[in-house]
Coordinates of C-alpha atoms and ligand atoms in Angstrom, one line a residue:
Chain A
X1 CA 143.3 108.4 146.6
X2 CA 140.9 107.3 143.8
X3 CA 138.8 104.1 145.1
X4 CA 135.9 102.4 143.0
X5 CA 132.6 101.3 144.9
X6 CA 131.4 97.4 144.3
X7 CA 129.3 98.7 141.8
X8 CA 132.2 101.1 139.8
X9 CA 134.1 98.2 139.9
X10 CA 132.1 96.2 138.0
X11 CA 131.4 98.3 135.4
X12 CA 134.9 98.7 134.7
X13 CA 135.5 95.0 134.4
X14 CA 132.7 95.4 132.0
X15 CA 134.2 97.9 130.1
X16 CA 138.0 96.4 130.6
X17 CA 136.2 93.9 129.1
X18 CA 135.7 95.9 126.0
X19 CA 138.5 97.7 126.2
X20 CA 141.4 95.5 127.6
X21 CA 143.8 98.4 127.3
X22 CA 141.8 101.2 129.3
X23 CA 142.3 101.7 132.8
X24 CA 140.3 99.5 135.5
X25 CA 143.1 99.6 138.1
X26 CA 142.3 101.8 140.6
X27 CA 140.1 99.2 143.0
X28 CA 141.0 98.4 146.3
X29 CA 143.5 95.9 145.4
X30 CA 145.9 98.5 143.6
X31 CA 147.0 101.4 145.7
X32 CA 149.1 104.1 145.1
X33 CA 152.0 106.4 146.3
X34 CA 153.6 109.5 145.2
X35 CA 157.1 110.5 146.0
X36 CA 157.0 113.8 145.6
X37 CA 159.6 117.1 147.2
X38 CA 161.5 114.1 149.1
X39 CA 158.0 112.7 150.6
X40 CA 156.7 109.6 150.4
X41 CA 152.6 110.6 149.7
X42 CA 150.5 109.0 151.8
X43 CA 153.5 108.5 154.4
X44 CA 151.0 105.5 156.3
X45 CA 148.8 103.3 154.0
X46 CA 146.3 100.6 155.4
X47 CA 145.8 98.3 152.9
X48 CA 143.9 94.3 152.8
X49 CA 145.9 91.2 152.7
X50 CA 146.8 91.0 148.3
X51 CA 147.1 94.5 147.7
X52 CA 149.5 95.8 145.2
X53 CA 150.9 99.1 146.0
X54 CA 152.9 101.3 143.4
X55 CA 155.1 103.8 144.1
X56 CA 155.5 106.6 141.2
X57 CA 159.0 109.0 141.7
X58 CA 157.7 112.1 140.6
X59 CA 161.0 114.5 141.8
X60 CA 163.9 115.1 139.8
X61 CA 166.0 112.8 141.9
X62 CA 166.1 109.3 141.6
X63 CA 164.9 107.5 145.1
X64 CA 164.3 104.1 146.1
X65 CA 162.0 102.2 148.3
X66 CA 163.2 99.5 150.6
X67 CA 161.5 97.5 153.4
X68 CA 164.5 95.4 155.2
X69 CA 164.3 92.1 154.0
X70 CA 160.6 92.8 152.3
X71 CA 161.3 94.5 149.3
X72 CA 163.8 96.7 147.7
X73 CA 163.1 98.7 144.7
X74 CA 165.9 99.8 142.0
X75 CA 167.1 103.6 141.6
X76 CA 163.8 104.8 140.4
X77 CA 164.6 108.1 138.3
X78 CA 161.8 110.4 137.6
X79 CA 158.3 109.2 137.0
X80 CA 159.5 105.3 137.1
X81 CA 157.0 103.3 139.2
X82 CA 157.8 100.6 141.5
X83 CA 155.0 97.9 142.6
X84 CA 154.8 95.2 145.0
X85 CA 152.0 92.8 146.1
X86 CA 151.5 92.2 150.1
X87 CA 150.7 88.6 150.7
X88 CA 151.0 88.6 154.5
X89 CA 149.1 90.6 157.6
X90 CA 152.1 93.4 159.3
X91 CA 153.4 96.3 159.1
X92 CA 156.1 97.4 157.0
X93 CA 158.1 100.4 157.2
X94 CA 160.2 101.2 154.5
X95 CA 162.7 104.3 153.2
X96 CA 164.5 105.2 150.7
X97 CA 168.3 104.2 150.9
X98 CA 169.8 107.2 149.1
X99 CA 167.7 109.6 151.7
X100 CA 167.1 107.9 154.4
X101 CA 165.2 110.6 156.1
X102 CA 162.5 109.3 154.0
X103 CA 160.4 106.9 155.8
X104 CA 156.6 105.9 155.3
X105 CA 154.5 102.7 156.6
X106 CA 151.9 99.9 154.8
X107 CA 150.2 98.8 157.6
X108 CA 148.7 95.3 155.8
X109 CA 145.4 94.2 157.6
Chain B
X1 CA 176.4 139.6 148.9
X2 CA 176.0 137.8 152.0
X3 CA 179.1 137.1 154.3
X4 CA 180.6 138.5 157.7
X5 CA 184.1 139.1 158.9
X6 CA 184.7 137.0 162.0
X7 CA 188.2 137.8 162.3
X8 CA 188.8 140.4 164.6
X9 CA 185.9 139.5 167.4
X10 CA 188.4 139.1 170.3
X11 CA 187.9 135.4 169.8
X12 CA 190.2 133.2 172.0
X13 CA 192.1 130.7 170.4
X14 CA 189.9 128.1 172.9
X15 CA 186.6 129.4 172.6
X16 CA 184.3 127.5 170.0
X17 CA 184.0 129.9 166.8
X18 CA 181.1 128.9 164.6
X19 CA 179.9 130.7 161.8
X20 CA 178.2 130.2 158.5
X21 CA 178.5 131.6 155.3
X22 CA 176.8 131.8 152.1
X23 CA 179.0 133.3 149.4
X24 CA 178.7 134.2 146.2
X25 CA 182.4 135.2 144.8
X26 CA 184.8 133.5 146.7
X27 CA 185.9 133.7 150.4
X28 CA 189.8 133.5 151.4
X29 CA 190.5 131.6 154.6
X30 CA 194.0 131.7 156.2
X31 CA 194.5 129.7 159.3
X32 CA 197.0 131.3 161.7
X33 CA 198.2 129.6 164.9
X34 CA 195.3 127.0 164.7
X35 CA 193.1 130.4 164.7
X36 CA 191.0 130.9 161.4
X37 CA 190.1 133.8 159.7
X38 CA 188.1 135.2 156.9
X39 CA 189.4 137.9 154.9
X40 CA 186.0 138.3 153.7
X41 CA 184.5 137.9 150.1
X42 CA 187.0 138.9 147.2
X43 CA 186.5 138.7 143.5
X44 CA 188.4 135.7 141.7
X45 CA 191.0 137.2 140.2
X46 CA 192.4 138.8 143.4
X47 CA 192.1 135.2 144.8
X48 CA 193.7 133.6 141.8
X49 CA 196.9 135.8 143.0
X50 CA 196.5 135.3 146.6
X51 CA 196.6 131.9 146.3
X52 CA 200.0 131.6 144.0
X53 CA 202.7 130.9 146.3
X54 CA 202.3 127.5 148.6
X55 CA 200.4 124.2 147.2
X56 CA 197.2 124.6 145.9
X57 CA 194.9 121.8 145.3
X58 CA 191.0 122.3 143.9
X59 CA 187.8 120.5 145.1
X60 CA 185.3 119.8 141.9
X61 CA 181.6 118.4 143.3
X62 CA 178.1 117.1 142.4
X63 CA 178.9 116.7 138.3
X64 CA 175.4 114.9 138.2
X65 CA 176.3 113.9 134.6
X66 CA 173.1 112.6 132.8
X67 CA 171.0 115.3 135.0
X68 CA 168.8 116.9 131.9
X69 CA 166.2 118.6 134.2
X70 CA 164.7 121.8 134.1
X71 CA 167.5 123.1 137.2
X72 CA 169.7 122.5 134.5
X73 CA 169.3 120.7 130.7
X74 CA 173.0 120.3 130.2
X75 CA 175.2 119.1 132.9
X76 CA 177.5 117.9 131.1
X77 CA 178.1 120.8 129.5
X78 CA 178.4 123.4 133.0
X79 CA 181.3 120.5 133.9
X80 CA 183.3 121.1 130.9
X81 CA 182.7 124.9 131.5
X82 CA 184.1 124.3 134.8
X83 CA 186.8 122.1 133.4
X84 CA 187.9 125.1 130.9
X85 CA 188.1 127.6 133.9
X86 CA 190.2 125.3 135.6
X87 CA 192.7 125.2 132.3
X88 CA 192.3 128.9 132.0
X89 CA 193.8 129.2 136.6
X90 CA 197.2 131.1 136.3
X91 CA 198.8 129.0 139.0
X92 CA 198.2 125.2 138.1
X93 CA 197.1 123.1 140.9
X94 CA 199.0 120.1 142.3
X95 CA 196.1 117.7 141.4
X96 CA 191.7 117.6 142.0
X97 CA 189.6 116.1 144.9
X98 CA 185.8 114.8 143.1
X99 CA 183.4 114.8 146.2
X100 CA 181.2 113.1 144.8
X101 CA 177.7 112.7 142.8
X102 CA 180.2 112.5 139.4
X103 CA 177.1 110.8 137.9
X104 CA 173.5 111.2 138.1
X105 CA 172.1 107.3 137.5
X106 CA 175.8 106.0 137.8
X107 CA 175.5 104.4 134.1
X108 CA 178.3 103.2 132.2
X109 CA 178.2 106.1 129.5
X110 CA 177.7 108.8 132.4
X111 CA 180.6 107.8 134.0
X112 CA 182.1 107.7 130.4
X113 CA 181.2 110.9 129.5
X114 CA 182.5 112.4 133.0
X115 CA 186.0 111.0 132.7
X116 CA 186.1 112.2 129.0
X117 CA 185.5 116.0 130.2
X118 CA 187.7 115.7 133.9
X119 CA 190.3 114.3 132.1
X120 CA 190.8 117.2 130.2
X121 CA 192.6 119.4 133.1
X122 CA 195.0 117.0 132.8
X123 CA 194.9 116.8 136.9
X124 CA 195.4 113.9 139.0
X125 CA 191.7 113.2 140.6
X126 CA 191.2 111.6 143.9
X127 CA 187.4 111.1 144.0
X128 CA 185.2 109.7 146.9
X129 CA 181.6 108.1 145.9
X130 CA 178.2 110.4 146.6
X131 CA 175.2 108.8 146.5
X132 CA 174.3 108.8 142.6
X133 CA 177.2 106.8 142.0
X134 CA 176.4 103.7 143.6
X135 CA 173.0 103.5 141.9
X136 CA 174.5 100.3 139.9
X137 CA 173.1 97.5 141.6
X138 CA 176.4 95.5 142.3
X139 CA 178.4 99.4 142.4
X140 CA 180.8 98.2 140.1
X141 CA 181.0 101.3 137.8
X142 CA 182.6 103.2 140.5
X143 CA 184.6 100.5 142.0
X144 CA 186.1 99.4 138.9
X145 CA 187.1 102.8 137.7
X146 CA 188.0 104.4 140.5
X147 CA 188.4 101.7 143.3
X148 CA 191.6 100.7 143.1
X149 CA 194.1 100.5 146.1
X150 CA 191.0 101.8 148.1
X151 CA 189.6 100.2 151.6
X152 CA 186.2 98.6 152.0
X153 CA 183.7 101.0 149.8
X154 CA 186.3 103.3 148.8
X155 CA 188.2 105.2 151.1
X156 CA 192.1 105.9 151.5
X157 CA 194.3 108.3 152.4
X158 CA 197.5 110.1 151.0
X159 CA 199.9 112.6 151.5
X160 CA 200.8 115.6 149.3
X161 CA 202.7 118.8 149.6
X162 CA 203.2 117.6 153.5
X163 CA 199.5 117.6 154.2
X164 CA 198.1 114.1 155.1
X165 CA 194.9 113.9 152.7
X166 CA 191.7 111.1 154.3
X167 CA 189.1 109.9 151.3
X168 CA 186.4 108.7 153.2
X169 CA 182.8 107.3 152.1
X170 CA 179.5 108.0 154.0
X171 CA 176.8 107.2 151.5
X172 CA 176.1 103.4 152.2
X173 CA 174.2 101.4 154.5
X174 CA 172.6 104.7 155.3
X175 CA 169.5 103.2 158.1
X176 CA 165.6 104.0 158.0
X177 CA 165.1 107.7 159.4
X178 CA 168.8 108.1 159.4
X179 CA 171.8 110.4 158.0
X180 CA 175.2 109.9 156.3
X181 CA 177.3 106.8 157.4
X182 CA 180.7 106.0 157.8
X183 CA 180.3 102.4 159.7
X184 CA 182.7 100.9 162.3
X185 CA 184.5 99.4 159.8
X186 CA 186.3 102.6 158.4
X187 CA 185.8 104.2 161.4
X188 CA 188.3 101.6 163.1
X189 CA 190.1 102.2 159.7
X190 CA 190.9 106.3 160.2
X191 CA 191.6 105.9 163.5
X192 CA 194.5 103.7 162.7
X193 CA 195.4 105.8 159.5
X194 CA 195.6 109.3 161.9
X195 CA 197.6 107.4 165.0
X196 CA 201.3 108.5 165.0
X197 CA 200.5 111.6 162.7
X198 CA 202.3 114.7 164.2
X199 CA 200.3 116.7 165.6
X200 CA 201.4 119.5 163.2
X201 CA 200.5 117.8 160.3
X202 CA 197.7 119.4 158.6
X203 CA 194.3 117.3 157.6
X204 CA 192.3 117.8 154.9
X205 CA 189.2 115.1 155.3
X206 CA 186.9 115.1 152.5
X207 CA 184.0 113.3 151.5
X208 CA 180.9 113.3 150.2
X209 CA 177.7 114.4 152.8
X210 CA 179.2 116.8 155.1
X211 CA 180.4 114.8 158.1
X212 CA 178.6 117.9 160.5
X213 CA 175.3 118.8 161.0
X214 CA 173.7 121.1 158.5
X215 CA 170.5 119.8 158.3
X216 CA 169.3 116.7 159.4
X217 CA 165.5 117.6 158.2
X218 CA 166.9 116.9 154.9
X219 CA 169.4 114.3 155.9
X220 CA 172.2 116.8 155.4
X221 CA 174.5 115.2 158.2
X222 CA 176.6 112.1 158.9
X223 CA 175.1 109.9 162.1
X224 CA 178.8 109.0 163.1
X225 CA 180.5 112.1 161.8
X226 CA 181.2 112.9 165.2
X227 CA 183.3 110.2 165.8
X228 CA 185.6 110.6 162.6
X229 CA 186.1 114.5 163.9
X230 CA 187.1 113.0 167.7
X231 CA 190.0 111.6 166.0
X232 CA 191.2 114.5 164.5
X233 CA 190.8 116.9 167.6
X234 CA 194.0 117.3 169.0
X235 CA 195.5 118.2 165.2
X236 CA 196.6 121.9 164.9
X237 CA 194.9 122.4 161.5
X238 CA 191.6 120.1 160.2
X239 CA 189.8 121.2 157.1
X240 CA 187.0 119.0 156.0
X241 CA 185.4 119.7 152.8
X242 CA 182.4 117.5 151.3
X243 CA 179.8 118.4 148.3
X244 CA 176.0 117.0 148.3
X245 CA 174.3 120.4 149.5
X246 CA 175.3 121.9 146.1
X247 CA 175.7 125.5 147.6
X248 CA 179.2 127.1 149.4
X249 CA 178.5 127.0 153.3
X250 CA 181.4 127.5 156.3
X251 CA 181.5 126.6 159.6
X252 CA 184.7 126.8 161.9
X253 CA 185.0 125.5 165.3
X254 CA 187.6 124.9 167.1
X255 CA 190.8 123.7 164.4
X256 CA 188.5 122.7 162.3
X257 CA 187.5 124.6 159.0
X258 CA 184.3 122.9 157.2
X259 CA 183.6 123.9 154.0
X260 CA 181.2 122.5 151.2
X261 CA 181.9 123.3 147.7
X262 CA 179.2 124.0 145.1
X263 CA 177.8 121.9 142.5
X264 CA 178.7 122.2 139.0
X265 CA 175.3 120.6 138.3
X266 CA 172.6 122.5 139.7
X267 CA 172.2 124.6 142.7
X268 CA 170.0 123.5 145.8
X269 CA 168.2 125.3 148.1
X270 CA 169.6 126.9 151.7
X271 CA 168.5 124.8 154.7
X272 CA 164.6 124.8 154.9
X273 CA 164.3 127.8 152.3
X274 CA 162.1 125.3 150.4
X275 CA 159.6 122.5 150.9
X276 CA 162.1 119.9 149.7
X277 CA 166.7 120.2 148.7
X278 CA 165.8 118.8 145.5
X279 CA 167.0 120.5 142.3
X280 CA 166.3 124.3 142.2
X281 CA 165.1 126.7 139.2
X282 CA 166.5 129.9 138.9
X283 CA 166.5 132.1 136.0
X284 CA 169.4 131.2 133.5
X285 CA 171.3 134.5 133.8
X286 CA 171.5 133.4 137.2
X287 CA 172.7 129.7 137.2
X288 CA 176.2 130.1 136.3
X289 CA 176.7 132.3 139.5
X290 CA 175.5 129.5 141.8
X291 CA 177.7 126.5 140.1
X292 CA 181.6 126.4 140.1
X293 CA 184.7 125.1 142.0
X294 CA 186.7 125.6 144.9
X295 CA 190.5 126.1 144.8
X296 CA 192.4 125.6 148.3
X297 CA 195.8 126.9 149.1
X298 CA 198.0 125.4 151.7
X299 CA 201.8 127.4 152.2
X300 CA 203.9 125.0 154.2
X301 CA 205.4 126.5 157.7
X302 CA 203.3 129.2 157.5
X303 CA 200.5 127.1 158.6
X304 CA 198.2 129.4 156.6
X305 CA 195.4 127.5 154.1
X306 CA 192.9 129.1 152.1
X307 CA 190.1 128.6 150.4
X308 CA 188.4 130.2 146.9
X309 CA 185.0 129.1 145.9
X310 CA 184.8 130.5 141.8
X311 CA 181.5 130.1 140.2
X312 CA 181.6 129.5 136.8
X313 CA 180.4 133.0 135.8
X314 CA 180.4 136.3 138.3
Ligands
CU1 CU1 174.0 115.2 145.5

């Protein structure tokens, strides 16, 4: 998991600044996970109150990601990316409704 | 050639028989007395005459139309192979059971294109939904083309050639950490649909995740499977035949026969054989012998059925 330091961070405001297309996303306030071989990649994330997490399908089968009554991603087919910004303290388990067997956890502090 | 004769073990008609198989060619079944029995791997045109006489019916699975993956760039094209070699059987069968996966995203012009090359065996088709077919987000693509006169998400039940034949649906409101689901509701549904039956009367159930245990690890199970199989228990023959594991695997117990039919997709790997059952490469001289269709064989008072898995190339 790629995260920037206070300092990284503002250099690549500084150069988003410059660049507006380049990439200053990978702070602490954008996290990421894989789904890769039927795995969700980390399976348990910790993660600050306003953190967006994005989930990339990299398998050649679609999946989803749904949290009961949270959130609830469309059929993502291969590399399509799902994202979704936690606003409140909990923990939310989640899985993927065509293979259930898939489960993984944001624990949001 | 994998595959093992469990016919002549001394096995009593009460004892619990179970057996896998993974076959390459085709495997025969004949059901005798309520007592199954493999005749062991033969090559497809043996089975084509075998299964002549008596009604014949064939199992087509796991089209994935709109799959364009490395497994396999042209999906589409391996169904209409399998379509041709269904024109080309000697002995025409009565009509087709779909298990499933038809589609890969379940869009409009995958379903389109599916129906354009199924249509060309010139079959009846009774199809049940897999998963990849209800990716629409209302599942009206499915409903609305192959829906009608169906229960709930899709299941029903019919009768042909004096065998009583149970559609039945166990890809939604799958639960967190769970397997295949066939919910109270249709559940409450079968039982009705099986009370009254003779006991004699034979059952084909089919649908699409295989309604026993294979392997949960990869969710290839139903969580209430168990229950639909109760109701069939006192019933002299069962078969239950489902797709989803894309690969030919047998297991009898009891009067029951469960078979899964192959893909005409892409193959997938045996249980645990890889880190994950997604999709799985293998050389292209090879993938036509892992894809194909299954033709089953039913001869009235004989009580005899049998089943021929043909890949689409030897
Ligand atoms: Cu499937």
């Amino acid at each position: 998991m790629k995260t920037l330091n206070r300092r990284d961070f503002s250099v690549a405001v500084a150069a988003a600044i410059l660049l507006p297309v380049t990439t200053a996303r990978a702070d602490d306030t954008n996290m990421e996970v894989h789904i890769d071989n039927f795995v969700f990649q980390p399976a348990e994330l910790k993660i600050k109150v306003g953190t967006t997490v994005t989930w990339t399908n990299r398998d050649d089968i679609p999946h989803t990601v749904v949290s009961a009554g949270k959130f609830r991603s469309k059929a993502l087919d291969t590399d399509d990316k799902f994202s979704f910004t936690f606003t409140e303290a909990g923990d939310y388990k989640y899985f993927c409704s065509l293979h259930p067997h898939m489960t993984g956890m944001i624990k949001v502090e | 050639m994998s595959g093992h004769d469990h016919g002549d073990d001394g096995v009593s008609r009460r004892k619990v028989l179970e057996c896998m198989t993974w076959a390459g060619t085709g495997v025969l079944w004949t059901i005798t007395g309520g007592v199954p029995r493999s005749l062991g791997i033969i090559d497809s045109a043996e089975a084509a005459t075998a299964a002549a006489p008596g009604m014949t019916f064939l199992q087509i699975s796991d089209s994935h139309v709109g799959f364009d993956k490395p497994a396999n760039p042209n999906a589409l094209g391996t169904l209409e192979e399998a379509v041709n070699k269904i024109n080309a059987m000697p002995a025409k069968p009565s009509f087709m059971i779909h298990t499933g996966d038809i589609t890969h995203l379940s869009k409009a012009s995958e379903f389109d294109n599916a129906d354009r090359i199924i249509s060309q065996s010139k079959l009846d088709v009774h199809y049940v939904p897999g998963e990849h077919d209800f990716l629409d987000e209302e599942v009206k693509f499915y409903r609305d083309r192959y829906g009608r006169g169906t229960k709930g998400a899709g299941w029903y039940s019919f009768d042909a050639g004096g065998v009583h034949f149970v559609g039945l649906v166990n890809v939604v409101d799958l639960k967190a950490g769970g397997l295949g689901n066939l919910g109270t509701e249709q559940l409450a549904w079968l039982e009705d649909d099986l009370r009254g039956k003779s006991k004699s009367t034979p059952i084909v159930l089919f649908a699409h995740i295989p309604l026993w245990t294979v392997y949960p690890e990869w969710g290839w199970g139903t969580d209430d499977g168990g229950r639909a199989l109760e109701f069939v228990k006192g019933f002299g023959s069962v078969t239950v035949l489902n797709g989803h594991i894309h690969q030919v695997m047998q297991k009898v117990e009891g009067n029951v026969t469960f078979h899964t039919a192959r893909s005409t997709a892409f193959p997938q790997p045996a249980p645990g054989a890889a880190p994950s059952p997604g999709p799985m490469k293998v050389e292209d001289a090879k993938l036509r012998s892992m894809l194909g269709v299954a033709s089953i064989n039913f001869k009235q008072n004989e009580q005899r059925l049998a089943i021929i898995d043909t890949p689409l190339q030897g």
